[in-house]
Amino acid sequence: MSSATTGTATATAVWGRAEQQDFRSRVRGALLGGAIGDALGAGISALTLEEIRGTHGPDAVADYVPGPVHGRRGAVTAATQLTLFTVDGLIRAQVRRDTGAWHPPTDVHRAHLRWAATQHDWGPDERRRDNGWLAREEWLYSRRDPPKACLIGLSDEGMGTLDAPKNPSARDAGALVRSAPFGLLVGWEPQLVCQLAVECAAQTHGDPAAYLSAGALAVIVHGLARGESLDGSVQRALAQLAPRPGHQPVTDALQHALGTVRQGIPGPARIASLGEGRSAEEALGIAVYCALVGEDIRHGLRLAVNHDGPSETTGALTGALLGALHGETALPPAWLSELEGRPTILELADDFAMEMTQGPALHGPTVTAPGWLARYPRS
């Protein structure tokens, strides 16, 4: 691991009650918002905009698709599954600091291997005590169109690195869509957040545009989770990208998104000018644009999913951005009520917020909460 992430991340010294509540709301918003966007786009992801309108009417999709998408309304895809395991890995990394084993990319990789095990008929080895609670959630044991690069990259225990990444030509958004949780490490500095997201993305996606898009998303979410504006957070991401080799496609996509905001009334034609979203940088650009121009979360998500490209990808990214920006109370209640896995997502979000704000009261040299260590084992 590079020196950027081996250094000690600076934790916020004191969390006031209001700060804790605001942070938890943004964590919930990011995870639930991403899942809502994922579910909203899941039923139309294989369709062009013309086909979406032909099936759902001239206004395209304005609600979860009523048909049998993965067996129910509000069903999520692998994008949400992977995001949840990313959160699990980040919590486990914090817990494992007590042992002196401080290497977050390894803990996130182990979490993604636990996800990969759910994609097979046999599932994780139940005899292993280090699986934790998330790997026992039965609703996650369903293959939901996982990106090929993720399955290949996680098919064995070898961990890709920036020097030797898995799938060097993989440029799709499979790593990008699981990277919003890195931005929720609000006690870390932006450069550390970016580096961690980049290193973890390279475990399955080796093209620089793919892993740098993941780093850029993490920095944007980081700014939003700290209460900064979306435009300002994008500018911070551009600054983090500038010195990194291979950044130009991602930089161009973000700058194009910012420029498109000033070109008039938002709509499908504006989104089409940013690409279809089949590459990571295009998906990121579309999500940033939709989050910037959306009048509210509902409007932003409808813009994000009604286009020619992978709707669940751009929906998930836009939902995570808007959820981190506005918090959970801004999420559309009707969509939230039908969202698959909502109790699990909420439970994991609250665990993450508790670990980040009150971790020393749960585990450490003199404190051990057995229930917490059963949920997030140190081993």
mmCIF file of C-alpha atoms in Angstrom:
data_model
loop_
_atom_site.group_PDB
_atom_site.id
_atom_site.type_symbol
_atom_site.label_atom_id
_atom_site.label_comp_id
_atom_site.label_asym_id
_atom_site.label_seq_id
_atom_site.Cartn_x
_atom_site.Cartn_y
_atom_site.Cartn_z
ATOM 1 C CA MET A 1 0.000 0.000 0.000
ATOM 2 C CA SER A 2 1.229 3.490 -0.760
ATOM 3 C CA SER A 3 2.455 5.846 1.923
ATOM 4 C CA ALA A 4 -0.664 7.976 1.419
ATOM 5 C CA THR A 5 -2.819 5.414 3.165
ATOM 6 C CA THR A 6 -0.331 3.974 5.625
ATOM 7 C CA GLY A 7 -0.298 7.204 7.568
ATOM 8 C CA THR A 8 -2.698 7.661 10.444
ATOM 9 C CA ALA A 9 -5.990 9.198 9.354
ATOM 10 C CA THR A 10 -6.923 12.115 11.582
ATOM 11 C CA ALA A 11 -10.183 11.439 13.392
ATOM 12 C CA THR A 12 -12.459 14.225 14.486
ATOM 13 C CA ALA A 13 -11.602 14.898 18.110
ATOM 14 C CA VAL A 14 -15.048 15.716 19.448
ATOM 15 C CA TRP A 15 -18.453 14.967 17.948
ATOM 16 C CA GLY A 16 -21.299 17.065 19.285
ATOM 17 C CA ARG A 17 -24.797 15.616 19.339
ATOM 18 C CA ALA A 18 -25.956 17.752 16.412
ATOM 19 C CA GLU A 19 -22.858 16.826 14.411
ATOM 20 C CA GLN A 20 -23.459 13.134 15.019
ATOM 21 C CA GLN A 21 -27.089 13.426 13.932
ATOM 22 C CA ASP A 22 -26.169 15.341 10.776
ATOM 23 C CA PHE A 23 -23.450 12.842 9.908
ATOM 24 C CA ARG A 24 -25.758 9.864 10.420
ATOM 25 C CA SER A 25 -28.375 11.516 8.220
ATOM 26 C CA ARG A 26 -25.844 11.986 5.424
ATOM 27 C CA VAL A 27 -24.561 8.415 5.743
ATOM 28 C CA ARG A 28 -28.108 7.111 5.586
ATOM 29 C CA GLY A 29 -28.848 9.463 2.716
ATOM 30 C CA ALA A 30 -25.859 8.331 0.676
ATOM 31 C CA LEU A 31 -26.497 4.599 1.131
ATOM 32 C CA LEU A 32 -30.275 4.698 0.804
ATOM 33 C CA GLY A 33 -30.164 7.260 -2.001
ATOM 34 C CA GLY A 34 -27.725 5.133 -3.960
ATOM 35 C CA ALA A 35 -29.913 2.070 -3.501
ATOM 36 C CA ILE A 36 -33.039 3.952 -4.590
ATOM 37 C CA GLY A 37 -31.331 5.180 -7.749
ATOM 38 C CA ASP A 38 -30.058 1.667 -8.413
ATOM 39 C CA ALA A 39 -33.557 0.188 -8.035
ATOM 40 C CA LEU A 40 -35.171 2.935 -10.120
ATOM 41 C CA GLY A 41 -32.856 2.251 -13.036
ATOM 42 C CA ALA A 42 -32.661 -1.535 -12.701
ATOM 43 C CA GLY A 43 -35.751 -2.273 -14.765
ATOM 44 C CA ILE A 44 -34.746 -0.144 -17.759
ATOM 45 C CA SER A 45 -30.983 -0.549 -17.806
ATOM 46 C CA ALA A 46 -30.946 -2.576 -21.024
ATOM 47 C CA LEU A 47 -33.237 -0.156 -22.885
ATOM 48 C CA THR A 48 -32.539 2.919 -24.982
ATOM 49 C CA LEU A 49 -34.438 6.107 -24.195
ATOM 50 C CA GLU A 50 -36.663 5.489 -27.215
ATOM 51 C CA GLU A 51 -37.451 2.003 -25.926
ATOM 52 C CA ILE A 52 -38.081 3.327 -22.405
ATOM 53 C CA ARG A 53 -40.588 5.842 -23.773
ATOM 54 C CA GLY A 54 -42.165 3.223 -25.986
ATOM 55 C CA THR A 55 -42.739 0.991 -22.975
ATOM 56 C CA HIS A 56 -43.476 3.509 -20.225
ATOM 57 C CA GLY A 57 -44.877 6.522 -22.064
ATOM 58 C CA PRO A 58 -43.501 9.863 -23.281
ATOM 59 C CA ASP A 59 -42.483 10.941 -19.777
ATOM 60 C CA ALA A 60 -40.380 7.754 -19.480
ATOM 61 C CA VAL A 61 -39.886 6.152 -16.041
ATOM 62 C CA ALA A 62 -41.096 8.117 -13.036
ATOM 63 C CA ASP A 63 -41.364 5.266 -10.523
ATOM 64 C CA TYR A 64 -40.067 1.783 -9.887
ATOM 65 C CA VAL A 65 -40.854 -0.423 -12.861
ATOM 66 C CA PRO A 66 -43.953 -2.480 -11.969
ATOM 67 C CA GLY A 67 -42.831 -5.561 -13.889
ATOM 68 C CA PRO A 68 -40.833 -8.486 -12.475
ATOM 69 C CA VAL A 69 -37.411 -6.852 -12.123
ATOM 70 C CA HIS A 70 -35.430 -9.349 -10.039
ATOM 71 C CA GLY A 71 -38.741 -10.584 -8.708
ATOM 72 C CA ARG A 72 -40.138 -7.444 -7.084
ATOM 73 C CA ARG A 73 -40.563 -3.673 -7.204
ATOM 74 C CA GLY A 74 -37.693 -1.737 -5.712
ATOM 75 C CA ALA A 75 -35.146 -4.512 -6.249
ATOM 76 C CA VAL A 76 -31.490 -3.483 -6.238
ATOM 77 C CA THR A 77 -28.553 -4.757 -8.278
ATOM 78 C CA ALA A 78 -24.965 -5.736 -7.600
ATOM 79 C CA ALA A 79 -24.132 -2.026 -7.308
ATOM 80 C CA THR A 80 -25.924 -1.846 -3.951
ATOM 81 C CA GLN A 81 -24.677 -5.255 -2.827
ATOM 82 C CA LEU A 82 -21.062 -4.252 -3.406
ATOM 83 C CA THR A 83 -21.562 -0.869 -1.760
ATOM 84 C CA LEU A 84 -22.825 -2.529 1.413
ATOM 85 C CA PHE A 85 -19.827 -4.827 1.572
ATOM 86 C CA THR A 86 -17.552 -1.808 1.057
ATOM 87 C CA VAL A 87 -19.099 -0.252 4.174
ATOM 88 C CA ASP A 88 -18.658 -3.514 6.064
ATOM 89 C CA GLY A 89 -14.983 -3.585 5.076
ATOM 90 C CA LEU A 90 -14.426 -0.008 6.230
ATOM 91 C CA ILE A 91 -15.948 -0.724 9.633
ATOM 92 C CA ARG A 92 -13.820 -3.856 9.972
ATOM 93 C CA ALA A 93 -10.712 -1.819 9.080
ATOM 94 C CA GLN A 94 -11.417 0.566 11.953
ATOM 95 C CA VAL A 95 -11.955 -2.311 14.377
ATOM 96 C CA ARG A 96 -8.770 -4.064 13.255
ATOM 97 C CA ARG A 97 -6.674 -0.999 14.074
ATOM 98 C CA ASP A 98 -6.679 -2.267 17.652
ATOM 99 C CA THR A 99 -4.581 -5.236 16.528
ATOM 100 C CA GLY A 100 -1.997 -3.046 14.790
ATOM 101 C CA ALA A 101 -3.103 -4.452 11.419
ATOM 102 C CA TRP A 102 -3.852 -1.119 9.751
ATOM 103 C CA HIS A 103 -4.334 -1.798 6.056
ATOM 104 C CA PRO A 104 -7.810 -0.714 4.887
ATOM 105 C CA PRO A 105 -7.411 -1.937 1.270
ATOM 106 C CA THR A 106 -6.945 -5.467 2.586
ATOM 107 C CA ASP A 107 -10.028 -5.251 4.798
ATOM 108 C CA VAL A 108 -12.140 -3.880 1.949
ATOM 109 C CA HIS A 109 -10.808 -6.596 -0.352
ATOM 110 C CA ARG A 110 -11.753 -9.274 2.181
ATOM 111 C CA ALA A 111 -15.241 -7.773 2.378
ATOM 112 C CA HIS A 112 -15.583 -7.878 -1.406
ATOM 113 C CA LEU A 113 -14.477 -11.526 -1.344
ATOM 114 C CA ARG A 114 -17.349 -12.164 1.081
ATOM 115 C CA TRP A 115 -19.665 -10.539 -1.466
ATOM 116 C CA ALA A 116 -18.201 -12.728 -4.221
ATOM 117 C CA ALA A 117 -19.013 -15.797 -2.130
ATOM 118 C CA THR A 118 -22.697 -14.790 -2.070
ATOM 119 C CA GLN A 119 -22.721 -14.936 -5.870
ATOM 120 C CA HIS A 120 -22.136 -18.702 -5.886
ATOM 121 C CA ASP A 121 -24.493 -21.486 -4.964
ATOM 122 C CA TRP A 122 -22.440 -22.560 -1.971
ATOM 123 C CA GLY A 123 -22.096 -19.091 -0.386
ATOM 124 C CA PRO A 124 -19.588 -18.221 2.359
ATOM 125 C CA ASP A 125 -18.176 -20.934 4.563
ATOM 126 C CA GLU A 126 -20.508 -20.818 7.574
ATOM 127 C CA ARG A 127 -17.840 -22.457 9.724
ATOM 128 C CA ARG A 128 -15.748 -19.283 9.529
ATOM 129 C CA ARG A 129 -16.345 -16.986 12.461
ATOM 130 C CA ASP A 130 -14.969 -13.945 10.663
ATOM 131 C CA ASN A 131 -17.845 -13.623 8.197
ATOM 132 C CA GLY A 132 -19.734 -11.154 10.394
ATOM 133 C CA TRP A 133 -23.432 -10.418 10.196
ATOM 134 C CA LEU A 134 -23.744 -8.909 6.715
ATOM 135 C CA ALA A 135 -22.614 -12.085 4.953
ATOM 136 C CA ARG A 136 -25.505 -13.910 6.664
ATOM 137 C CA GLU A 137 -28.207 -11.672 5.172
ATOM 138 C CA GLU A 138 -30.151 -14.070 2.956
ATOM 139 C CA TRP A 139 -31.552 -11.439 0.586
ATOM 140 C CA LEU A 140 -28.020 -10.683 -0.604
ATOM 141 C CA TYR A 141 -27.631 -14.240 -1.923
ATOM 142 C CA SER A 142 -28.867 -13.368 -5.377
ATOM 143 C CA ARG A 143 -26.904 -12.629 -8.537
ATOM 144 C CA ARG A 144 -27.978 -9.194 -9.771
ATOM 145 C CA ASP A 145 -26.072 -8.586 -12.992
ATOM 146 C CA PRO A 146 -22.630 -8.175 -11.400
ATOM 147 C CA PRO A 147 -19.963 -6.608 -13.631
ATOM 148 C CA LYS A 148 -17.766 -9.228 -15.252
ATOM 149 C CA ALA A 149 -14.604 -7.452 -14.085
ATOM 150 C CA CYS A 150 -15.766 -7.704 -10.454
ATOM 151 C CA LEU A 151 -16.392 -11.437 -10.717
ATOM 152 C CA ILE A 152 -13.037 -12.032 -12.399
ATOM 153 C CA GLY A 153 -11.110 -9.713 -10.094
ATOM 154 C CA LEU A 154 -12.570 -11.381 -7.011
ATOM 155 C CA SER A 155 -12.420 -14.957 -8.277
ATOM 156 C CA ASP A 156 -9.379 -15.702 -6.120
ATOM 157 C CA GLU A 157 -7.800 -14.237 -3.004
ATOM 158 C CA GLY A 158 -5.043 -12.409 -4.866
ATOM 159 C CA MET A 159 -5.455 -8.654 -4.388
ATOM 160 C CA GLY A 160 -4.890 -6.287 -7.280
ATOM 161 C CA THR A 161 -2.781 -3.187 -6.610
ATOM 162 C CA LEU A 162 -1.953 -0.017 -8.494
ATOM 163 C CA ASP A 163 1.356 -1.549 -9.513
ATOM 164 C CA ALA A 164 -0.304 -4.814 -10.567
ATOM 165 C CA PRO A 165 -4.053 -4.168 -10.987
ATOM 166 C CA LYS A 166 -6.629 -6.797 -11.818
ATOM 167 C CA ASN A 167 -8.225 -6.464 -15.269
ATOM 168 C CA PRO A 168 -5.903 -3.718 -16.611
ATOM 169 C CA SER A 169 -8.270 -2.833 -19.459
ATOM 170 C CA ALA A 170 -11.504 -2.734 -17.409
ATOM 171 C CA ARG A 171 -12.950 0.773 -17.736
ATOM 172 C CA ASP A 172 -16.600 0.214 -16.831
ATOM 173 C CA ALA A 173 -18.231 1.608 -13.702
ATOM 174 C CA GLY A 174 -18.176 -1.601 -11.666
ATOM 175 C CA ALA A 175 -15.651 -0.249 -9.165
ATOM 176 C CA LEU A 176 -17.044 3.279 -9.307
ATOM 177 C CA VAL A 177 -20.541 2.331 -8.123
ATOM 178 C CA ARG A 178 -19.213 0.779 -4.900
ATOM 179 C CA SER A 179 -16.951 3.721 -4.001
ATOM 180 C CA ALA A 180 -19.237 6.323 -2.417
ATOM 181 C CA PRO A 181 -18.667 4.922 1.121
ATOM 182 C CA PHE A 182 -15.004 5.968 1.060
ATOM 183 C CA GLY A 183 -16.198 9.562 0.991
ATOM 184 C CA LEU A 184 -18.026 9.039 4.274
ATOM 185 C CA LEU A 185 -14.681 8.852 6.089
ATOM 186 C CA VAL A 186 -15.087 12.491 7.060
ATOM 187 C CA GLY A 187 -12.275 12.377 9.619
ATOM 188 C CA TRP A 188 -9.765 11.628 6.843
ATOM 189 C CA GLU A 189 -8.138 14.205 4.601
ATOM 190 C CA PRO A 190 -9.337 14.269 0.963
ATOM 191 C CA GLN A 191 -6.082 12.958 -0.452
ATOM 192 C CA LEU A 192 -6.248 9.879 1.798
ATOM 193 C CA VAL A 193 -9.878 9.264 0.845
ATOM 194 C CA CYS A 194 -8.976 9.513 -2.825
ATOM 195 C CA GLN A 195 -5.996 7.196 -2.473
ATOM 196 C CA LEU A 196 -7.941 4.525 -0.612
ATOM 197 C CA ALA A 197 -10.756 4.557 -3.175
ATOM 198 C CA VAL A 198 -8.256 4.350 -6.029
ATOM 199 C CA GLU A 199 -6.351 1.445 -4.477
ATOM 200 C CA CYS A 200 -9.541 -0.494 -3.782
ATOM 201 C CA ALA A 201 -10.907 0.119 -7.280
ATOM 202 C CA ALA A 202 -7.710 -1.285 -8.804
ATOM 203 C CA GLN A 203 -8.517 -4.584 -7.141
ATOM 204 C CA THR A 204 -10.972 -5.253 -9.983
ATOM 205 C CA HIS A 205 -10.616 -2.395 -12.491
ATOM 206 C CA GLY A 206 -7.127 -1.599 -13.743
ATOM 207 C CA ASP A 207 -7.752 1.136 -16.296
ATOM 208 C CA PRO A 208 -6.722 4.514 -14.806
ATOM 209 C CA ALA A 209 -9.992 6.124 -15.935
ATOM 210 C CA ALA A 210 -11.914 3.516 -13.912
ATOM 211 C CA TYR A 211 -9.967 3.735 -10.664
ATOM 212 C CA LEU A 212 -9.488 7.509 -10.820
ATOM 213 C CA SER A 213 -13.240 7.938 -11.361
ATOM 214 C CA ALA A 214 -13.706 6.003 -8.123
ATOM 215 C CA GLY A 215 -11.267 8.306 -6.371
ATOM 216 C CA ALA A 216 -13.027 11.397 -7.723
ATOM 217 C CA LEU A 217 -16.437 10.159 -6.567
ATOM 218 C CA ALA A 218 -15.080 9.487 -3.091
ATOM 219 C CA VAL A 219 -13.681 13.017 -2.820
ATOM 220 C CA ILE A 220 -16.973 14.539 -3.991
ATOM 221 C CA VAL A 221 -18.992 12.525 -1.461
ATOM 222 C CA HIS A 222 -16.412 13.441 1.196
ATOM 223 C CA GLY A 223 -17.041 17.143 0.598
ATOM 224 C CA LEU A 224 -20.804 16.674 0.705
ATOM 225 C CA ALA A 225 -20.624 14.635 3.902
ATOM 226 C CA ARG A 226 -18.656 17.496 5.440
ATOM 227 C CA GLY A 227 -21.410 19.956 4.479
ATOM 228 C CA GLU A 228 -19.728 21.505 1.448
ATOM 229 C CA SER A 229 -21.486 22.399 -1.811
ATOM 230 C CA LEU A 230 -21.613 19.987 -4.730
ATOM 231 C CA ASP A 231 -19.822 22.389 -7.056
ATOM 232 C CA GLY A 232 -17.097 23.001 -4.490
ATOM 233 C CA SER A 233 -16.720 19.263 -3.891
ATOM 234 C CA VAL A 234 -16.279 18.650 -7.625
ATOM 235 C CA GLN A 235 -13.606 21.336 -7.759
ATOM 236 C CA ARG A 236 -11.798 19.632 -4.884
ATOM 237 C CA ALA A 237 -11.951 16.324 -6.771
ATOM 238 C CA LEU A 238 -10.453 17.975 -9.852
ATOM 239 C CA ALA A 239 -7.596 19.271 -7.710
ATOM 240 C CA GLN A 240 -6.975 15.753 -6.348
ATOM 241 C CA LEU A 241 -6.970 14.289 -9.851
ATOM 242 C CA ALA A 242 -4.591 16.821 -11.405
ATOM 243 C CA PRO A 243 -1.243 15.275 -10.325
ATOM 244 C CA ARG A 244 -2.258 11.675 -11.034
ATOM 245 C CA PRO A 245 -1.143 9.929 -14.251
ATOM 246 C CA GLY A 246 -4.030 9.078 -16.561
ATOM 247 C CA HIS A 247 -6.443 11.598 -15.051
ATOM 248 C CA GLN A 248 -7.356 13.461 -18.225
ATOM 249 C CA PRO A 249 -10.434 11.429 -19.267
ATOM 250 C CA VAL A 250 -11.927 11.795 -15.785
ATOM 251 C CA THR A 251 -11.022 15.476 -15.553
ATOM 252 C CA ASP A 252 -12.536 16.102 -18.981
ATOM 253 C CA ALA A 253 -15.749 14.289 -18.034
ATOM 254 C CA LEU A 254 -16.181 16.331 -14.845
ATOM 255 C CA GLN A 255 -15.407 19.613 -16.575
ATOM 256 C CA HIS A 256 -17.821 18.705 -19.367
ATOM 257 C CA ALA A 257 -20.517 18.049 -16.770
ATOM 258 C CA LEU A 258 -19.906 21.431 -15.128
ATOM 259 C CA GLY A 259 -20.009 23.175 -18.503
ATOM 260 C CA THR A 260 -23.221 21.435 -19.528
ATOM 261 C CA VAL A 261 -24.993 22.808 -16.459
ATOM 262 C CA ARG A 262 -24.721 26.290 -17.994
ATOM 263 C CA GLN A 263 -26.154 25.268 -21.374
ATOM 264 C CA GLY A 264 -29.851 25.526 -20.622
ATOM 265 C CA ILE A 265 -32.809 23.484 -19.425
ATOM 266 C CA PRO A 266 -31.729 19.970 -18.389
ATOM 267 C CA GLY A 267 -33.006 17.003 -20.329
ATOM 268 C CA PRO A 268 -32.036 13.849 -22.214
ATOM 269 C CA ALA A 269 -30.209 15.746 -24.961
ATOM 270 C CA ARG A 270 -27.883 17.346 -22.422
ATOM 271 C CA ILE A 271 -27.227 13.966 -20.830
ATOM 272 C CA ALA A 272 -26.566 12.373 -24.213
ATOM 273 C CA SER A 273 -23.861 14.965 -24.837
ATOM 274 C CA LEU A 274 -22.013 13.548 -21.820
ATOM 275 C CA GLY A 275 -22.023 10.011 -23.220
ATOM 276 C CA GLU A 276 -23.989 6.864 -22.432
ATOM 277 C CA GLY A 277 -22.282 6.086 -19.131
ATOM 278 C CA ARG A 278 -20.772 2.788 -20.203
ATOM 279 C CA SER A 279 -17.313 3.922 -19.135
ATOM 280 C CA ALA A 280 -16.626 4.953 -15.554
ATOM 281 C CA GLU A 281 -15.796 8.565 -16.386
ATOM 282 C CA GLU A 282 -18.959 9.007 -18.483
ATOM 283 C CA ALA A 283 -21.123 7.545 -15.719
ATOM 284 C CA LEU A 284 -19.502 9.879 -13.191
ATOM 285 C CA GLY A 285 -20.016 12.904 -15.453
ATOM 286 C CA ILE A 286 -23.697 12.087 -15.978
ATOM 287 C CA ALA A 287 -24.264 11.597 -12.250
ATOM 288 C CA VAL A 288 -22.565 14.869 -11.337
ATOM 289 C CA TYR A 289 -24.592 16.720 -13.966
ATOM 290 C CA CYS A 290 -27.912 15.236 -12.824
ATOM 291 C CA ALA A 291 -27.117 15.966 -9.175
ATOM 292 C CA LEU A 292 -26.216 19.556 -10.012
ATOM 293 C CA VAL A 293 -29.321 20.351 -12.092
ATOM 294 C CA GLY A 294 -31.904 18.247 -10.258
ATOM 295 C CA GLU A 295 -34.560 20.399 -8.635
ATOM 296 C CA ASP A 296 -34.831 17.763 -5.901
ATOM 297 C CA ILE A 297 -33.821 14.125 -5.456
ATOM 298 C CA ARG A 298 -36.810 12.820 -7.398
ATOM 299 C CA HIS A 299 -36.101 15.074 -10.380
ATOM 300 C CA GLY A 300 -32.372 14.377 -10.324
ATOM 301 C CA LEU A 301 -32.902 10.618 -10.272
ATOM 302 C CA ARG A 302 -35.451 10.687 -13.079
ATOM 303 C CA LEU A 303 -32.937 12.569 -15.208
ATOM 304 C CA ALA A 304 -30.224 10.080 -14.280
ATOM 305 C CA VAL A 305 -32.067 6.898 -15.281
ATOM 306 C CA ASN A 306 -33.918 7.976 -18.422
ATOM 307 C CA HIS A 307 -31.198 7.780 -21.065
ATOM 308 C CA ASP A 308 -29.573 5.301 -23.431
ATOM 309 C CA GLY A 309 -26.959 3.888 -21.086
ATOM 310 C CA PRO A 310 -26.818 1.754 -17.909
ATOM 311 C CA SER A 311 -29.594 3.370 -15.906
ATOM 312 C CA GLU A 312 -28.937 1.530 -12.643
ATOM 313 C CA THR A 313 -25.333 2.780 -12.657
ATOM 314 C CA THR A 314 -26.082 6.454 -13.209
ATOM 315 C CA GLY A 315 -29.084 6.216 -10.887
ATOM 316 C CA ALA A 316 -27.024 4.712 -8.069
ATOM 317 C CA LEU A 317 -24.282 7.333 -8.419
ATOM 318 C CA THR A 318 -26.709 10.258 -8.574
ATOM 319 C CA GLY A 319 -28.666 8.932 -5.598
ATOM 320 C CA ALA A 320 -25.528 8.627 -3.497
ATOM 321 C CA LEU A 321 -24.489 12.193 -4.321
ATOM 322 C CA LEU A 322 -27.901 13.705 -3.628
ATOM 323 C CA GLY A 323 -28.390 11.605 -0.504
ATOM 324 C CA ALA A 324 -25.056 12.729 0.929
ATOM 325 C CA LEU A 325 -25.878 16.323 -0.001
ATOM 326 C CA HIS A 326 -29.388 16.510 1.459
ATOM 327 C CA GLY A 327 -29.553 13.700 4.027
ATOM 328 C CA GLU A 328 -32.080 10.919 4.455
ATOM 329 C CA THR A 329 -35.131 13.126 5.130
ATOM 330 C CA ALA A 330 -35.014 14.435 1.557
ATOM 331 C CA LEU A 331 -35.427 10.956 0.058
ATOM 332 C CA PRO A 332 -38.839 10.287 -1.577
ATOM 333 C CA PRO A 333 -40.858 8.315 1.021
ATOM 334 C CA ALA A 334 -42.772 6.241 -1.537
ATOM 335 C CA TRP A 335 -39.564 4.987 -3.124
ATOM 336 C CA LEU A 336 -37.980 4.417 0.266
ATOM 337 C CA SER A 337 -40.938 2.367 1.506
ATOM 338 C CA GLU A 338 -40.611 -0.203 -1.298
ATOM 339 C CA LEU A 339 -36.806 -0.385 -1.405
ATOM 340 C CA GLU A 340 -35.416 -3.895 -1.168
ATOM 341 C CA GLY A 341 -33.160 -4.454 1.829
ATOM 342 C CA ARG A 342 -33.988 -1.158 3.512
ATOM 343 C CA PRO A 343 -33.672 -2.544 7.080
ATOM 344 C CA THR A 344 -30.217 -3.944 6.300
ATOM 345 C CA ILE A 345 -29.058 -0.721 4.657
ATOM 346 C CA LEU A 346 -30.268 1.339 7.610
ATOM 347 C CA GLU A 347 -28.643 -0.992 10.114
ATOM 348 C CA LEU A 348 -25.318 -0.886 8.299
ATOM 349 C CA ALA A 349 -25.483 2.900 7.866
ATOM 350 C CA ASP A 350 -26.099 3.402 11.567
ATOM 351 C CA ASP A 351 -23.310 0.991 12.485
ATOM 352 C CA PHE A 352 -20.920 2.897 10.241
ATOM 353 C CA ALA A 353 -21.933 6.237 11.778
ATOM 354 C CA MET A 354 -21.560 4.818 15.281
ATOM 355 C CA GLU A 355 -18.130 3.365 14.537
ATOM 356 C CA MET A 356 -16.876 6.633 13.066
ATOM 357 C CA THR A 357 -18.205 8.808 15.876
ATOM 358 C CA GLN A 358 -17.991 6.507 18.907
ATOM 359 C CA GLY A 359 -15.559 3.754 17.969
ATOM 360 C CA PRO A 360 -13.339 4.177 21.058
ATOM 361 C CA ALA A 361 -16.344 3.433 23.259
ATOM 362 C CA LEU A 362 -16.894 0.131 21.422
ATOM 363 C CA HIS A 363 -13.391 -1.299 21.188
ATOM 364 C CA GLY A 364 -9.856 -0.445 22.169
ATOM 365 C CA PRO A 365 -7.078 -1.257 24.613
ATOM 366 C CA THR A 366 -9.328 -0.945 27.649
ATOM 367 C CA VAL A 367 -12.834 -1.304 26.171
ATOM 368 C CA THR A 368 -14.389 -4.280 24.422
ATOM 369 C CA ALA A 369 -18.033 -4.610 23.416
ATOM 370 C CA PRO A 370 -18.441 -8.332 22.638
ATOM 371 C CA GLY A 371 -21.564 -7.783 20.571
ATOM 372 C CA TRP A 372 -19.772 -5.303 18.322
ATOM 373 C CA LEU A 373 -16.815 -7.609 17.765
ATOM 374 C CA ALA A 374 -19.220 -10.434 16.898
ATOM 375 C CA ARG A 375 -20.714 -8.206 14.206
ATOM 376 C CA TYR A 376 -17.347 -6.944 12.957
ATOM 377 C CA PRO A 377 -14.669 -9.489 13.922
ATOM 378 C CA ARG A 378 -11.045 -8.430 14.192
ATOM 379 C CA SER A 379 -9.824 -11.646 12.564
#
